[in-house]
Amino acid sequence: MGFSARHLLGIEPLSRDDISAILDLADHYAAQNRQPNKHSNVLAGRTQINMFFENSTRTQASFELAGKRLGADVMNMAMQASSIKKGETLIDTALTLNAMHPDLLVVRHPSSGAVNLLADKVNCAVLNAGDGRHEHPTQALLDALTIRRAKGRLHRLTVAICGDIAHSRVARSNILLLGKMENRIRLIGPTTLMPSGIADFGVEVTDDMRSGLKGVDVVMMLRLQKERMDGGFIPSEREYYHRWGLDAQKLALASPDAIVMHPGPMNRGVEIDGTLADDINRSVIQEQVEMGVAVRMAAMDLLTRKLRKGQRS
Amino acid sequence: MSDLLFTNARLIDPEAGEVLGSLEVTRGRISKIVPHGPNDGRVTLSTGKVVDCRGRCLAPGIVDIGVKIGEPGERHKESFRTAGQAAAAGGVTTIVMRADTLPAIDDPETLTFVMNRAHAECAVRVHPLAALTKGRDGREMTEIGFLKDAGAVAFSDGDRVIADPRVMSRALAYATALGALVIGHPQDPGLSRGAAVTSGKFATLKGLPGVSPMAERMGLERDLALVEMTGARYHADQITTAVALPALERARAAGLDVTAGVSIHHLTLNELDVADYRTFFKVKPPLRSEDDRAAMVAAISSGMIDIISSMHTPQDEESKRLPFEEAASGAVALETLLPAALRLVHAGALDLAALFRALALNPAKRLGLEGGRLAIGAPADLVWFDADAPFVLDRFKLHSKSKNTPFDGARMQGRVLATYVGGERVFGGES
């Protein structure tokens, strides 16, 4: 327990106890999700609205399934096709949906800080499903749960995060979470894809994959967006794969029991070798997807607890 | 024979320092300045009015370079009337308005329209800037000669940088021949494209696109090279980063006719004030690090930067109620300029005379205007203020049509008691 926040907007405001509370509960839901009957009634009668201002099949499906397994009424809004195109502002959209009395709003938006802005205007709990380059807290939490289950702990590990750090909200949330839990973090990638001031985050930074991977317990690969491969940030796809793509040779430098992670969707042959991604002895990529549902169930359960208590009394 | 006599005033003379005394106004101009204490019998008034300043400050009115007024085109954001009221309430007696109106002030007809509107509606003096290129597009120069004859005090495309050095060098050369002042916005347009904040730890933490302070130095270095080539009279509208200062220093040592300004926000706020995406703190160029802010304060105090401006930029609520990257830039500041600047005095970084050199004397001198002085014969553009009076700013009490101030709810010190333009009271009360 010990989780008192109204919204889940990022990892930044969370304490270690908050993080542990979510992960502990997520473990419980992970077990439940492996049972034939995956359903519970924790959110029965509650309404969850998924507002995705940016395309996402995987994350949206994960949130939808999480809500349904908790018994909530889930509505998906494809915001790109809706009133935004008619000139409605983000705040007006939020107020309109707020008037429908949802209990949970799950929001993804291409602008950093947009979810914070929206959370200020509504009465229900807001979950950030990714805002611009800012944060993607449930991704970092599901990564943390996956690591904790694979490694038996979530502290004093050396974690390499590789690739396009600059444009990645996944990287930011993971750096914050793994830092709070006292892990050693190495960021590996081309200098053009490193954000400014990154050295001040208490991380090691290198552009050399080979020295960077030496002895690490976890290798976290990031997706390289297609539009960044055109010579603007890196010279070419093949040079990128040669220098920063993860293959068996480079992975051999990591600790022998190191696990390989990727938030998906993968570009096989760009940032990660296809065979390696499928290697069930090293890759926990499928497990990440599974933990995603469990972590989102836990987060939604915790965020609505106060509300449910208030209603009962 | 005098019209107005201020007694018992702490006279803030930007040139000579401060002294207790009396100041007499005749036919709109300062006619006599008498140091010494109050009620010493030396100052008598045959006719007119006496204002007992009760030991509070009397200083030359502020000359504010770079004020955005929404006429023509965006009167819902700020009109000449509301800008005049805000200026008067803030002790600003001369507005030097920007040319970034809709359409831009880029021909003599628009300039005349603007001056007529200002004359009819605005409580304080207004001098317009004119665009340096047509439509502020950075391609063809404006009719600099006609515009200067019609009353443009300087030429500037505002925050749009003329990217093509050939266009810029020709405009500078042409302006030089006419003795016209060019105001540049030192910023490399490529490096700063799409930026919402200054690059660094804060930008990365918030996931916002940042621009390196180096973009300012690059923009300044380019402009200074062209100034050296053409011999132009040049003013950099805002220098906000420590890395740009050495370039400025070198240009001055080389004897180029170069001055520089800084906005009040870059002297009193830093990038961390943006906090959780507060769009009222989004300005152009973006707020800088605390080190840069401190370096700018030091540069004002050493005189390396000459001028403090409000960079008053009214924006309606809707253009600020957006995600940070999409929100409009700029802040209203006519009314908060003086109390915010007094923070520097209260912090011990400047004395009042030095502050009014930066707020009044230097801008007036640079533009060839008469004001900005406490001298016999100077226009009686005056601000009477209590430098210590504390208050909490409420943005809805501002006179500006737009309320986008970063100082909402801020504790401030320093209140304007009355403002005079040419000896006429335009704000406040007398005793």
XYZ file of C-alpha atoms in Angstrom:
744
model
C 0.000 0.000 0.000
C 1.304 3.420 0.821
C 0.080 4.599 -2.555
C -1.719 7.892 -2.257
C -1.301 9.661 -5.594
C -4.409 10.741 -7.468
C -2.935 10.220 -10.921
C -0.132 8.240 -12.458
C 1.511 10.881 -14.649
C 5.097 9.756 -14.404
C 7.718 7.922 -12.405
C 9.255 11.203 -11.226
C 6.840 11.853 -8.316
C 6.764 8.212 -7.125
C 8.616 6.998 -4.063
C 10.331 3.640 -3.726
C 7.394 2.452 -1.654
C 4.931 3.523 -4.332
C 6.870 1.564 -6.916
C 7.085 -1.522 -4.711
C 3.377 -1.326 -3.906
C 2.466 -1.352 -7.583
C 4.874 -4.173 -8.393
C 3.716 -6.342 -5.472
C 0.104 -6.034 -6.496
C 1.060 -6.612 -10.140
C 2.666 -9.908 -9.126
C -0.685 -10.944 -7.738
C -2.468 -10.003 -10.950
C 0.174 -11.756 -13.028
C -0.701 -14.976 -11.200
C -4.408 -14.343 -11.640
C -3.898 -13.731 -15.352
C -2.478 -17.238 -15.711
C -5.618 -18.817 -14.246
C -8.444 -20.030 -16.468
C -10.713 -17.417 -14.883
C -8.885 -14.112 -15.230
C -11.759 -11.947 -14.143
C -12.222 -9.954 -10.978
C -14.771 -7.375 -9.935
C -12.513 -4.745 -8.448
C -13.598 -2.126 -10.984
C -17.137 -3.403 -11.504
C -19.408 -0.524 -12.438
C -16.452 1.786 -13.098
C -15.870 3.467 -16.423
C -12.473 3.609 -18.062
C -11.898 5.746 -21.138
C -8.806 5.245 -23.263
C -7.931 8.434 -25.119
C -5.152 7.844 -27.602
C -4.090 10.950 -29.481
C -1.286 8.928 -31.012
C -1.576 5.533 -32.662
C -0.817 2.543 -30.507
C -2.208 -0.911 -30.945
C -0.231 -2.650 -28.238
C -0.482 -0.261 -25.338
C -4.123 0.456 -25.978
C -4.936 -3.269 -26.151
C -3.018 -3.837 -22.924
C -4.939 -1.102 -21.074
C -8.229 -2.313 -22.507
C -7.621 -5.883 -21.432
C -6.447 -4.757 -17.996
C -9.638 -2.762 -17.469
C -11.882 -5.558 -18.696
C -10.211 -8.141 -16.486
C -10.907 -5.884 -13.518
C -14.539 -5.659 -14.531
C -14.609 -2.032 -15.727
C -16.618 -0.712 -18.644
C -13.939 0.262 -21.133
C -14.361 2.704 -23.961
C -11.707 3.394 -26.583
C -11.540 6.779 -28.221
C -9.396 7.106 -31.335
C -8.715 10.784 -30.843
C -6.890 11.299 -34.104
C -10.079 10.684 -36.021
C -12.323 12.704 -33.743
C -13.109 16.236 -32.741
C -9.452 17.280 -32.488
C -9.600 17.483 -36.253
C -12.568 19.820 -35.933
C -10.483 22.280 -33.942
C -11.533 21.311 -30.428
C -8.794 21.949 -27.894
C -7.358 19.284 -25.662
C -8.928 20.893 -22.614
C -12.391 21.014 -24.168
C -12.115 17.371 -25.158
C -11.107 16.523 -21.618
C -14.014 18.474 -20.153
C -16.454 16.803 -22.517
C -15.302 13.349 -21.486
C -15.169 14.401 -17.853
C -18.866 15.221 -18.047
C -19.521 11.539 -18.797
C -18.197 10.710 -15.307
C -15.400 8.311 -16.082
C -13.450 6.892 -13.143
C -10.243 6.433 -15.085
C -8.812 8.226 -18.063
C -5.927 6.580 -19.880
C -4.230 9.139 -22.098
C -1.539 9.036 -24.720
C -0.535 12.277 -26.450
C 2.291 13.314 -28.777
C 3.134 16.464 -26.731
C 5.196 16.334 -23.553
C 3.169 17.580 -20.608
C -0.195 17.247 -22.373
C -1.346 14.597 -19.903
C -0.409 16.833 -16.942
C -2.451 19.632 -18.497
C -5.431 17.361 -18.917
C -5.156 15.889 -15.419
C -5.572 19.378 -13.959
C -8.984 19.738 -15.561
C -10.760 16.495 -14.722
C -12.146 14.893 -11.571
C -11.103 11.303 -12.184
C -7.810 9.467 -12.002
C -5.573 9.939 -15.030
C -3.033 7.408 -16.241
C -0.304 8.588 -18.549
C 0.067 6.094 -21.381
C 2.932 8.095 -22.885
C 3.271 11.853 -23.498
C 5.714 13.106 -26.119
C 9.265 12.477 -24.990
C 8.357 12.968 -21.360
C 7.250 9.787 -19.572
C 5.677 6.389 -20.076
C 5.317 5.225 -16.486
C 3.489 1.916 -16.987
C 6.181 0.821 -19.448
C 8.894 1.454 -16.863
C 6.845 -0.373 -14.233
C 6.279 -3.405 -16.428
C 9.978 -3.424 -17.272
C 10.773 -3.276 -13.563
C 8.410 -6.147 -12.796
C 9.915 -8.232 -15.588
C 13.420 -7.565 -14.262
C 12.429 -8.303 -10.679
C 10.882 -11.643 -11.659
C 13.800 -12.651 -13.869
C 16.562 -11.470 -11.551
C 14.933 -11.927 -8.173
C 15.620 -8.317 -7.222
C 15.340 -4.745 -8.472
C 18.397 -3.141 -6.926
C 22.150 -3.238 -7.451
C 21.796 -4.422 -11.003
C 23.681 -2.963 -13.927
C 21.239 -2.065 -16.658
C 22.194 -0.946 -20.142
C 19.663 1.145 -22.060
C 20.617 1.257 -25.723
C 19.625 3.290 -28.724
C 17.598 6.452 -29.249
C 17.569 7.868 -25.716
C 16.880 11.437 -26.890
C 13.413 10.826 -28.296
C 12.399 8.082 -25.881
C 9.906 8.516 -23.055
C 10.492 4.846 -22.227
C 14.145 5.622 -21.544
C 13.313 8.622 -19.336
C 10.840 6.695 -17.188
C 13.215 3.749 -16.914
C 16.171 5.951 -15.954
C 14.081 7.532 -13.208
C 12.674 4.246 -11.912
C 15.890 2.240 -12.006
C 17.722 5.161 -10.440
C 15.243 5.402 -7.573
C 15.698 1.672 -6.925
C 19.485 2.120 -6.798
C 20.678 0.393 -9.902
C 23.651 1.249 -12.059
C 22.519 2.606 -15.409
C 24.528 2.749 -18.608
C 23.192 4.612 -21.593
C 24.597 3.447 -24.909
C 23.914 5.051 -28.255
C 25.123 7.512 -30.864
C 25.841 10.954 -29.384
C 23.274 12.468 -31.758
C 20.582 10.443 -29.999
C 21.636 11.365 -26.448
C 19.564 14.079 -24.781
C 21.253 17.221 -23.447
C 22.335 17.309 -19.811
C 21.965 13.534 -19.507
C 25.158 13.134 -17.497
C 23.410 15.005 -14.651
C 20.982 12.116 -14.190
C 23.515 9.944 -12.369
C 24.078 7.595 -15.300
C 27.088 6.451 -17.283
C 27.026 7.469 -20.937
C 28.941 5.870 -23.784
C 28.652 5.548 -27.535
C 30.570 2.270 -27.576
C 28.277 -0.740 -27.392
C 31.077 -3.182 -26.663
C 32.521 -1.487 -23.620
C 29.059 -0.420 -22.497
C 27.623 -3.918 -22.406
C 30.503 -5.353 -20.407
C 29.134 -7.248 -17.405
C 25.596 -5.837 -17.494
C 22.687 -7.823 -16.017
C 19.990 -6.336 -18.218
C 20.128 -5.132 -21.811
C 17.227 -2.870 -22.662
C 16.955 -2.058 -26.346
C 14.916 0.886 -27.616
C 13.032 1.204 -30.846
C 14.642 3.423 -33.470
C 11.946 5.400 -35.260
C 12.103 4.990 -39.023
C 12.061 8.754 -39.570
C 15.323 9.141 -37.646
C 17.252 6.826 -39.946
C 17.410 9.155 -42.921
C 20.785 10.729 -42.267
C 19.528 13.377 -39.866
C 20.626 11.634 -36.693
C 22.497 8.600 -37.962
C 24.046 8.049 -41.386
C 22.223 4.848 -42.319
C 20.335 1.847 -41.045
C 23.194 -0.539 -41.805
C 25.801 1.559 -39.997
C 23.466 1.793 -37.034
C 22.973 -1.960 -36.925
C 26.682 -2.526 -37.231
C 27.556 -0.226 -34.344
C 24.525 -0.347 -32.031
C 22.368 -3.275 -33.129
C 22.237 -6.074 -30.561
C 23.495 -9.416 -31.827
C 24.881 -12.542 -30.158
C 28.453 -11.283 -30.472
C 27.817 -8.070 -28.596
C 25.569 -9.774 -26.076
C 28.410 -12.154 -25.263
C 30.131 -9.218 -23.543
C 27.293 -8.867 -21.061
C 26.946 -11.004 -17.964
C 26.301 -14.664 -18.966
C 22.801 -14.586 -17.521
C 21.906 -11.142 -18.835
C 18.371 -10.732 -20.082
C 17.346 -8.882 -23.231
C 14.382 -6.505 -23.240
C 12.579 -4.421 -25.844
C 9.448 -2.278 -25.410
C 8.262 -3.157 -28.914
C 7.414 -2.965 -31.655
C 10.830 -4.205 -32.821
C 12.735 -3.369 -35.976
C 14.428 -6.692 -36.530
C 17.791 -6.191 -38.149
C 17.971 -2.530 -37.135
C 18.308 -2.416 -33.387
C 18.108 -6.112 -32.622
C 18.976 -9.374 -34.340
C 15.826 -11.392 -35.079
C 17.110 -14.717 -33.777
C 18.222 -13.129 -30.535
C 14.835 -11.536 -29.981
C 13.246 -14.973 -30.225
C 15.784 -16.742 -28.010
C 13.714 -17.818 -25.035
C 16.825 -18.260 -22.926
C 17.811 -14.609 -23.193
C 14.875 -12.583 -24.407
C 12.085 -11.628 -21.987
C 10.224 -9.589 -24.591
C 7.089 -11.749 -24.445
C 7.147 -11.679 -20.648
C 7.214 -7.842 -20.842
C 3.948 -7.896 -22.762
C 2.404 -10.237 -20.194
C 3.578 -8.081 -17.262
C 2.186 -5.034 -19.028
C -1.366 -6.179 -18.438
C -0.625 -7.074 -14.795
C 1.076 -3.754 -14.022
C -1.763 -1.763 -15.592
C -4.310 -3.727 -13.571
C -2.341 -2.974 -10.409
C -2.033 0.719 -11.203
C -5.725 1.097 -11.958
C -6.681 -0.855 -8.847
C -4.501 1.354 -6.627
C -5.585 4.621 -8.217
C -9.261 3.889 -7.636
C -8.947 2.526 -4.099
C -9.483 5.837 -2.365
C -12.435 6.510 -4.592
C -13.992 3.142 -3.798
C -13.426 3.575 -0.079
C -15.069 6.998 -0.223
C -18.075 5.581 -2.020
C -18.609 2.754 0.439
C -18.673 4.920 3.539
C 4.999 80.410 -13.744
C 5.634 76.747 -13.166
C 2.829 74.218 -13.586
C 3.879 71.514 -11.214
C 6.272 71.179 -8.342
C 7.394 67.924 -6.809
C 8.776 68.416 -3.339
C 10.417 66.131 -0.845
C 11.341 63.621 -3.548
C 14.098 61.059 -3.730
C 15.247 62.154 -7.185
C 16.689 59.283 -9.214
C 18.941 60.894 -11.788
C 20.381 58.154 -14.047
C 23.377 60.343 -14.845
C 24.236 61.897 -11.483
C 22.855 59.468 -8.931
C 20.181 60.083 -6.346
C 19.521 63.079 -4.149
C 16.683 64.401 -2.025
C 15.128 67.515 -3.488
C 12.445 69.241 -5.482
C 11.701 69.260 -9.170
C 9.790 71.895 -11.033
C 7.895 71.440 -14.282
C 7.054 74.247 -16.679
C 5.107 73.773 -19.895
C 5.678 70.035 -19.898
C 9.391 70.180 -19.302
C 11.657 70.004 -16.310
C 12.513 73.614 -15.483
C 14.320 73.467 -12.183
C 15.910 70.859 -9.936
C 16.724 71.870 -6.404
C 18.563 69.457 -4.162
C 18.221 69.730 -0.377
C 15.663 68.739 2.086
C 11.984 69.398 2.095
C 10.353 72.644 3.223
C 13.577 74.567 3.299
C 11.893 77.633 1.878
C 13.973 77.841 -1.232
C 11.413 76.457 -3.591
C 8.361 78.541 -4.088
C 5.636 78.210 -6.571
C 3.645 81.103 -7.852
C 1.047 79.072 -9.684
C 0.287 75.436 -10.309
C 0.207 72.385 -8.204
C 2.484 70.960 -5.538
C 3.027 67.219 -5.182
C 4.561 66.177 -1.900
C 6.483 63.018 -2.799
C 6.852 62.096 0.883
C 10.432 60.975 0.415
C 9.518 58.435 -2.237
C 11.315 58.076 -5.571
C 10.854 60.322 -8.564
C 12.581 59.001 -11.665
C 12.473 59.533 -15.409
C 9.712 57.470 -16.999
C 10.703 54.122 -18.483
C 11.482 53.919 -22.209
C 10.504 50.399 -23.200
C 11.922 49.051 -26.468
C 10.067 46.160 -28.051
C 6.467 46.303 -26.880
C 3.926 44.286 -28.848
C 0.611 46.043 -29.389
C -2.097 44.120 -31.198
C -3.017 46.918 -33.601
C -3.439 46.300 -36.405
C -4.564 42.680 -36.509
C -4.782 41.372 -32.976
C -6.675 43.998 -31.053
C -8.317 41.287 -28.952
C -4.901 40.766 -27.351
C -3.935 44.395 -26.782
C -5.113 47.758 -28.074
C -3.367 51.111 -27.947
C -5.751 52.117 -25.190
C -5.097 49.103 -22.940
C -1.371 49.121 -23.664
C -1.306 52.802 -22.705
C -3.136 52.109 -19.460
C -0.807 49.241 -18.622
C 2.242 51.334 -19.457
C 1.048 54.258 -17.350
C 0.328 51.936 -14.427
C 3.823 50.500 -14.793
C 5.700 53.794 -15.010
C 6.450 53.359 -18.708
C 6.163 56.755 -20.403
C 7.498 55.783 -23.822
C 6.465 52.638 -25.659
C 8.671 51.658 -28.562
C 6.327 49.289 -30.328
C 7.351 46.278 -32.367
C 6.624 45.903 -36.063
C 5.295 42.341 -35.717
C 1.689 43.389 -36.160
C -0.746 41.911 -38.711
C 0.068 43.179 -41.263
C 3.599 44.093 -40.245
C 4.604 47.747 -40.051
C 6.525 47.523 -43.284
C 5.290 50.481 -45.302
C 4.739 54.181 -44.517
C 0.944 53.811 -44.780
C 0.755 51.218 -42.005
C 3.190 53.262 -39.966
C 1.008 56.354 -40.309
C -2.083 54.364 -39.348
C -0.320 53.102 -36.249
C 0.873 56.556 -35.251
C -2.584 58.039 -35.693
C -4.148 55.309 -33.575
C -1.469 55.746 -30.925
C -1.999 59.492 -30.847
C -5.745 59.101 -30.493
C -5.834 56.282 -27.939
C -2.609 55.831 -26.024
C -1.937 57.566 -22.717
C 1.837 57.467 -23.111
C 4.250 58.300 -25.923
C 4.527 55.709 -28.695
C 7.363 55.406 -31.171
C 7.109 52.628 -33.729
C 9.772 50.301 -34.994
C 9.467 49.346 -38.649
C 10.196 46.003 -40.250
C 13.575 45.620 -41.904
C 12.196 43.349 -44.630
C 8.782 43.342 -46.308
C 6.295 41.189 -44.452
C 9.164 40.291 -42.114
C 9.916 37.567 -44.653
C 13.662 38.047 -44.769
C 13.763 38.577 -48.523
C 13.339 42.200 -49.652
C 14.195 45.241 -47.591
C 11.495 47.747 -46.679
C 11.450 51.424 -47.690
C 13.825 52.314 -44.901
C 14.118 55.934 -46.038
C 10.383 56.638 -46.219
C 9.729 54.775 -42.994
C 12.427 56.714 -41.179
C 10.994 60.004 -42.443
C 7.540 58.881 -41.293
C 8.783 58.321 -37.759
C 10.271 54.836 -37.424
C 12.920 55.035 -34.687
C 14.639 51.777 -35.644
C 14.253 48.765 -37.914
C 13.656 45.206 -36.859
C 11.939 42.025 -37.985
C 11.344 41.179 -34.333
C 11.951 37.582 -33.399
C 12.128 36.461 -37.037
C 15.767 36.171 -37.925
C 16.808 37.189 -41.437
C 18.392 33.873 -42.293
C 20.063 34.863 -45.559
C 23.274 36.749 -44.723
C 23.188 38.499 -48.079
C 19.778 40.017 -47.392
C 20.885 41.013 -43.904
C 24.146 42.573 -45.091
C 22.390 44.652 -47.762
C 19.722 45.818 -45.350
C 22.424 46.789 -42.859
C 24.417 48.609 -45.524
C 21.368 50.499 -46.769
C 20.295 51.401 -43.242
C 23.809 52.595 -42.434
C 23.754 55.102 -45.266
C 20.587 56.581 -43.752
C 21.949 56.515 -40.216
C 19.141 54.138 -39.200
C 19.457 51.822 -36.225
C 18.893 48.110 -36.865
C 17.677 45.863 -34.056
C 18.591 42.203 -34.438
C 17.359 39.063 -32.702
C 20.546 37.081 -32.182
C 19.564 33.480 -32.683
C 20.677 30.875 -35.174
C 17.434 29.989 -36.935
C 18.396 26.419 -37.789
C 19.624 25.413 -34.386
C 16.672 26.978 -32.577
C 13.952 25.599 -34.834
C 11.162 23.956 -32.861
C 12.754 24.617 -29.480
C 10.504 25.295 -26.497
C 13.090 25.500 -23.697
C 16.854 25.716 -23.239
C 18.611 22.384 -23.704
C 20.004 20.669 -20.631
C 18.866 18.573 -17.708
C 15.520 20.321 -17.266
C 14.621 20.000 -20.964
C 15.498 16.324 -20.890
C 13.571 15.654 -17.697
C 10.445 17.262 -19.103
C 10.906 15.780 -22.561
C 10.791 19.189 -24.230
C 12.787 20.128 -27.336
C 15.627 22.420 -26.307
C 17.954 24.867 -27.976
C 21.573 25.237 -26.972
C 22.627 28.665 -25.650
C 25.228 28.458 -28.407
C 22.509 29.329 -30.955
C 22.392 32.815 -29.462
C 26.126 33.256 -29.726
C 26.089 32.032 -33.334
C 23.343 34.493 -34.234
C 25.168 37.328 -32.507
C 28.533 36.486 -34.061
C 26.995 36.473 -37.520
C 25.282 39.818 -37.006
C 28.435 41.365 -35.537
C 30.512 40.179 -38.493
C 28.032 41.879 -40.826
C 28.091 45.008 -38.656
C 31.873 45.061 -38.955
C 31.531 44.684 -42.715
C 28.912 47.420 -43.171
C 29.606 49.794 -40.290
C 25.944 49.602 -39.258
C 24.399 50.904 -36.036
C 23.192 47.737 -34.346
C 21.276 46.804 -31.220
C 20.814 43.183 -30.122
C 17.273 42.983 -28.710
C 17.989 40.303 -26.112
C 21.243 38.821 -24.916
C 20.348 36.076 -22.463
C 23.288 33.674 -22.245
C 26.774 33.911 -20.807
C 28.337 32.315 -23.898
C 27.212 35.284 -26.024
C 28.830 37.938 -23.826
C 32.450 37.598 -25.026
C 31.332 38.300 -28.607
C 29.608 41.456 -27.439
C 32.645 42.477 -25.458
C 34.949 42.007 -28.468
C 32.661 44.017 -30.747
C 32.642 46.887 -28.280
C 36.386 46.789 -27.792
C 36.742 46.948 -31.585
C 34.723 50.154 -31.556
C 31.645 48.866 -33.404
C 28.453 50.849 -32.828
C 26.758 48.045 -30.940
C 24.416 47.973 -27.950
C 22.474 45.164 -26.326
C 19.317 44.607 -24.343
C 17.841 41.927 -22.143
C 14.256 41.192 -21.141
C 13.169 41.546 -17.544
C 12.176 37.873 -17.503
C 15.687 36.694 -18.269
C 16.945 38.799 -15.362
C 14.445 37.561 -12.801
C 13.407 34.022 -13.782
C 15.151 30.848 -14.864
C 14.243 27.688 -16.761
C 13.197 25.814 -13.623
C 10.309 28.260 -13.182
C 8.585 26.464 -16.057
C 8.142 23.570 -13.590
C 5.221 21.396 -14.696
C 4.713 22.899 -18.129
C 3.529 26.359 -17.054
C 3.010 28.044 -20.411
C 3.030 31.601 -18.995
C 6.761 31.019 -18.572
C 7.232 30.226 -22.246
C 9.084 33.172 -23.760
C 11.385 33.704 -26.712
C 14.259 33.055 -26.373
C 13.423 30.495 -23.675
C 14.303 31.075 -20.034
C 17.892 30.098 -19.262
C 19.854 28.453 -16.483
C 20.389 30.195 -13.161
C 24.060 30.714 -14.110
C 23.005 32.545 -17.245
C 20.499 34.644 -15.330
C 23.171 35.678 -12.846
C 25.568 36.493 -15.704
C 22.941 38.765 -17.287
C 22.420 40.622 -14.016
C 26.180 41.102 -13.759
C 26.293 42.316 -17.373
C 23.617 44.926 -16.648
C 25.475 46.082 -13.590
C 28.795 46.344 -15.466
C 27.115 48.149 -18.367
C 28.009 45.456 -20.900
C 24.277 45.117 -21.519
C 22.761 48.573 -21.832
C 19.008 48.182 -21.827
C 16.305 46.322 -19.904
C 13.022 45.829 -21.782
C 9.674 44.302 -20.926
C 9.384 42.454 -24.272
C 5.676 42.832 -23.537
C 3.928 40.140 -25.586
C 0.205 39.809 -24.931
C -1.345 36.413 -25.700
C -4.946 35.373 -25.236
C -5.890 32.605 -22.828
C -6.585 30.077 -25.569
C -3.139 30.332 -27.087
C -1.634 29.529 -23.676
C -4.062 26.768 -22.616
C -2.237 24.200 -24.713
C 0.502 21.621 -24.283
C 3.770 23.505 -23.713
C 5.277 22.857 -27.138
C 2.141 24.073 -28.914
C 1.483 27.086 -26.683
C 2.301 30.598 -27.865
C 5.427 32.350 -26.571
C 5.580 35.628 -24.723
C 4.467 37.366 -21.561
C 2.829 40.683 -20.728
C 5.190 42.846 -18.705
C 4.531 46.569 -19.084
C 3.068 46.711 -15.608
C 5.418 44.284 -13.911
C 8.633 45.616 -15.439
C 9.421 48.070 -12.645
C 8.538 45.903 -9.619
C 10.363 42.944 -11.168
C 13.400 45.114 -11.924
C 13.363 46.396 -8.356
C 14.089 42.823 -7.286
C 17.588 43.450 -8.640
C 17.876 46.575 -6.490
C 16.540 44.843 -3.387
C 18.964 41.976 -4.006
C 21.819 44.490 -4.011
C 22.844 43.885 -7.614
C 22.143 47.449 -8.802
C 21.421 50.878 -7.369
C 18.402 52.843 -8.504
C 20.398 55.221 -10.698
C 21.971 52.284 -12.549
C 18.569 50.661 -12.915
C 17.131 53.780 -14.528
C 20.109 54.035 -16.842
C 19.056 50.630 -18.184
C 15.315 51.345 -18.111
C 15.204 54.959 -19.282
C 18.401 56.816 -20.138
C 20.159 54.238 -22.313
C 17.150 53.314 -24.462
C 16.296 56.994 -24.980
C 19.872 57.807 -25.948
C 20.125 54.840 -28.288
C 16.983 55.848 -30.171
C 17.785 59.561 -30.128
C 14.778 60.392 -27.936
C 14.680 63.271 -25.482
C 13.366 61.406 -22.445
C 15.053 59.213 -19.906
C 16.709 62.067 -18.007
C 16.187 64.235 -14.966
C 17.696 67.333 -16.558
C 16.627 70.900 -17.143
C 14.820 71.075 -20.461
C 14.048 67.367 -20.629
C 10.390 66.395 -21.066
C 8.614 65.927 -17.748
C 8.069 62.195 -18.278
C 8.225 61.020 -14.713
C 7.386 58.103 -12.488
C 6.767 58.574 -8.791
C 7.038 55.261 -6.980
C 7.498 53.606 -3.635
C 10.432 51.247 -4.128
C 9.609 49.205 -1.031
C 5.822 48.792 -0.945
C 5.029 45.069 -0.927
C 2.153 43.471 -2.805
C 1.038 40.163 -4.268
C 0.394 40.316 -7.983
C -3.062 39.310 -9.217
C -3.011 38.879 -12.967
C -6.667 39.775 -13.333
C -5.947 43.225 -11.961
C -3.538 44.054 -14.771
C -4.645 46.760 -17.203
C -3.471 44.785 -20.225
C -6.172 43.043 -22.217
C -4.151 39.858 -21.974
C -3.241 38.506 -18.556
C -0.391 36.166 -19.446
C 2.115 37.144 -16.778
C 4.568 34.723 -15.187
C 4.333 36.783 -11.986
C 0.765 35.821 -11.095
C 0.670 35.299 -7.340
C 4.261 36.483 -6.965
C 5.306 38.604 -4.007
C 6.712 41.842 -5.341
C 8.069 45.048 -3.911
C 7.697 48.448 -5.521
C 4.551 50.271 -6.542
C 3.992 53.116 -8.959
C 2.237 56.012 -7.191
C 1.817 58.228 -10.233
C 3.048 58.569 -13.796
C 3.410 61.793 -15.792
C 3.901 62.298 -19.504
C 4.962 65.811 -20.507
C 3.895 67.016 -17.075
C 0.390 65.562 -17.443
C -0.658 62.902 -14.955
C -1.620 59.683 -16.762
C -1.820 57.359 -13.778
C -2.208 57.497 -10.010
C -3.018 60.203 -7.527
C -1.323 63.221 -6.055
C -0.950 63.109 -2.276
